[in-house]
């Protein structure tokens, strides 16, 4: 019996996604995606309705960061895709697996510039620079092949967004075959020879150090073991924060931005860099000074000899590679002084802070005390978060998130919604500055509609504070950075959320505890100028 | 005292923009663009900060549609540019001039993929797809050349968005060799004598002619009226050509182009003169009836390729619409005109009889807006009364009714574009017409409207969700999904932003609210319940 014969491409695509383990898609339906919607109704997949496709993209990003599984955004051609581009760019910069599934204009109109609804000269050319690949399915049977390719990227390559576009006429085509999930590849294992060379360097190192990035999220145990056996200090990137717990005696947290950490890194004679770009966004330095020999472990071959050429270049999955190093390291004496040095440097983190950072620390300390250890922080880019990167401890990977690479504004709230849906049993909180919060403020409505318990710490420093500071520093007259704010409390309530302004540490703690048990998101406004932060 | 310090490229740039007549810059300053702002306070350029770069682009679009002139946008690398792409694509689709100036990473870092702040593998490639051109300024002395090229496009070609990106090191580089002023006046190409002679011959041989005018004729209302009257021929206007023939002109079919009686008349015509129009599906396809042309076709367009798309021409003239219509008018001095007035009246009557009642009601609603606020400019989103208005609303002149339902068909345009229009024409009533679904796309721009104290009535057509998409789902037998969405209390939302806000339930209340809103000191959101408004 041909039970599949009556499915069209839109329906069959959704069914296949279900087989790939997709349980949630984020999007906004439109005239061009109706046939996907037909399939969604017959599936177990949860469709989450954002208020702008940018929100849908960020939600997919947050879902992926919290779950480790690809996030899926389902959008219309044209504006749906271009609205989602910033979220795709953020996922690209931070190596987050994301599937952007869209419609495209009818296949017989493509490339002709006919002025069709939602037309761009080439939708896939528009997304190509932001994706691992971007492709159009010009007939039905290309769809399962493209999805197999996408999920192969997610399972084995440096994860990055993939865009698959299906023209409206293809969406309506009948599907005659059963679409199935093929065998998917795994991340490559390192070669024994390279591992041996790395071990030799590490064994003979006078002062080894380890830099970990987002690519090492699954390698925490192995890296901790290697660090302890060597007595090596560990520095996280923003995305590597918590892979070795911030509270570990060898951890320098994600402190690359601190001068004392950069100086300490210069003392290393061997640096093991795992799944990290050693990017400027971690240090705010165009180039870090790393005189030591660098062992790089990465699955992206292009990372091996970028700004920091490697002495030993290991292509391999982070966990497999670090486990191999731990196994092959052999007899080695742990460097004894490191723990003392790390403790001294960590103490220095709380010195030489400016007035703003001192206020940040006060709030962050209250938050750390109030939030359960397993809380996922999905933050927006703001000054509070810059300080938190080194002044707020987390014990596991992927608990501390903000898009440091692409440095988008407005991702915090929708990312938190995505994370909350991915991990319903885990507390999620977002920190956002007032300027950034405005970029996606409408997603409050989505959060309210979903009835999510989500504390939103709104850090109100009255405008685009970082840019104000930059203009002042460069002696540029302030232009366009001190815009007036809405009444955030009234606005959040009108969007269906709870909202309150707090003026004490106790008030903040109580508000968070209440918010975790609420039937909807709660905006908790914290004003930088309030006296309790003096 | 003379400032001896050598200007940076960033400072030279704002001076050049001023020299080219740019008046407004929309942008959200960021770490990468602060140096574009160094020189700004020394110019007359007005800077507007929206709440999202998408808002910046839509505001620049609204500004350009009412003035015909580009505004500039200052946009940060990476997320700023990906945020503005949708607005650029809408402008690209509707041939709206827009100058987008952005930063990009240092020139010695481009293409290296080092994970720099805001980095994209190639920002220029990303933007090129929605721009007339996208250029990376590699050296300071290119700056005045590339700006000249941008204005050559705006003033002499089919307009659209232009993107110029300056690497961080170029923005701060000394502008020693950058020319200080604008290039000389630019003109648009006219038709050749031979082309006019051939067109005249075709027109004189025609027995059942038909004229279609598109957005390319927006600056040619006088020329269009004179030519149409000399020919005496029925004329349809696309949505972007609304008002090129004024409301009530006896030869104008308004924008009833997608309706079957009009499409049948075009199909039966033996000669179609199509000027400045794509003849694209968003102009012609609203119902199931397609545009078919069996007769001869003369196409006039400023862009050569455009004369061949959708409908192949019998002859084509690549030239400015106004110059071509003027030349045709002059060459047709002895023309024995048709008298299509009765035909037009009959086509109007037949079309209106067939139209869905709701669309007629939308048209009446917009007429009520125009009666209440004479000379009003109505800036719409993709929302149901806009679709009805596209068919039935008629204006006294061009550039008074536009929306995002044509071309790219984006949502969230109607609010920020109205703000851009109001900034350009402070003394003219400007109304934003937007659905409850669309408003949520760019909701934060209410804060911009409050900050700027713009008296813009924001008419929220509230059908609690995505009415248009829901209609399609029901038509296709798809159980509705994601279209009956939770809608916030827009009155409270608007007040939270600092706007005035009111709900109306009768015609009289609406009129009063609209008048109050137009003379208020800040924006007013007027929540309009669909089921009541259809009867006003």
Short mmCIF file of N, CA, C and O in Angstrom, two decimals, chain A residues 153 182 215 267 347 364 366 423 461 528:
data_model
loop_
_atom_site.label_atom_id
_atom_site.label_comp_id
_atom_site.label_asym_id
_atom_site.label_seq_id
_atom_site.Cartn_x
_atom_site.Cartn_y
_atom_site.Cartn_z
N UNK A 153 26.58 17.76 8.26
CA UNK A 153 27.36 18.92 8.73
C UNK A 153 27.23 19.04 10.24
O UNK A 153 28.22 19.17 10.97
N UNK A 182 19.56 8.65 6.72
CA UNK A 182 20.69 7.76 6.46
C UNK A 182 21.66 7.71 7.65
O UNK A 182 21.47 8.44 8.63
N UNK A 215 34.07 24.88 20.95
CA UNK A 215 34.20 23.58 20.31
C UNK A 215 34.51 22.46 21.28
O UNK A 215 34.45 21.28 20.92
N UNK A 267 53.57 33.87 29.67
CA UNK A 267 54.60 33.06 30.35
C UNK A 267 54.56 31.60 29.91
O UNK A 267 55.50 30.85 30.16
N UNK A 347 41.99 36.72 42.22
CA UNK A 347 41.72 37.81 43.16
C UNK A 347 41.86 39.16 42.45
O UNK A 347 41.11 40.10 42.71
N UNK A 364 25.86 41.15 39.89
CA UNK A 364 26.22 39.77 39.51
C UNK A 364 26.35 38.88 40.74
O UNK A 364 25.94 37.71 40.71
N UNK A 366 24.76 39.18 43.58
CA UNK A 366 23.41 38.87 44.06
C UNK A 366 22.77 37.81 43.16
O UNK A 366 22.16 36.85 43.62
N UNK A 423 14.84 22.97 27.11
CA UNK A 423 15.16 22.34 28.40
C UNK A 423 14.13 22.77 29.44
O UNK A 423 14.43 23.53 30.37
N UNK A 461 20.75 51.07 31.81
CA UNK A 461 21.77 52.12 31.98
C UNK A 461 21.53 53.27 31.00
O UNK A 461 22.44 54.00 30.63
N UNK A 528 20.93 51.05 36.75
CA UNK A 528 22.33 51.20 37.13
C UNK A 528 22.55 52.34 38.11
O UNK A 528 23.42 52.29 38.96
#
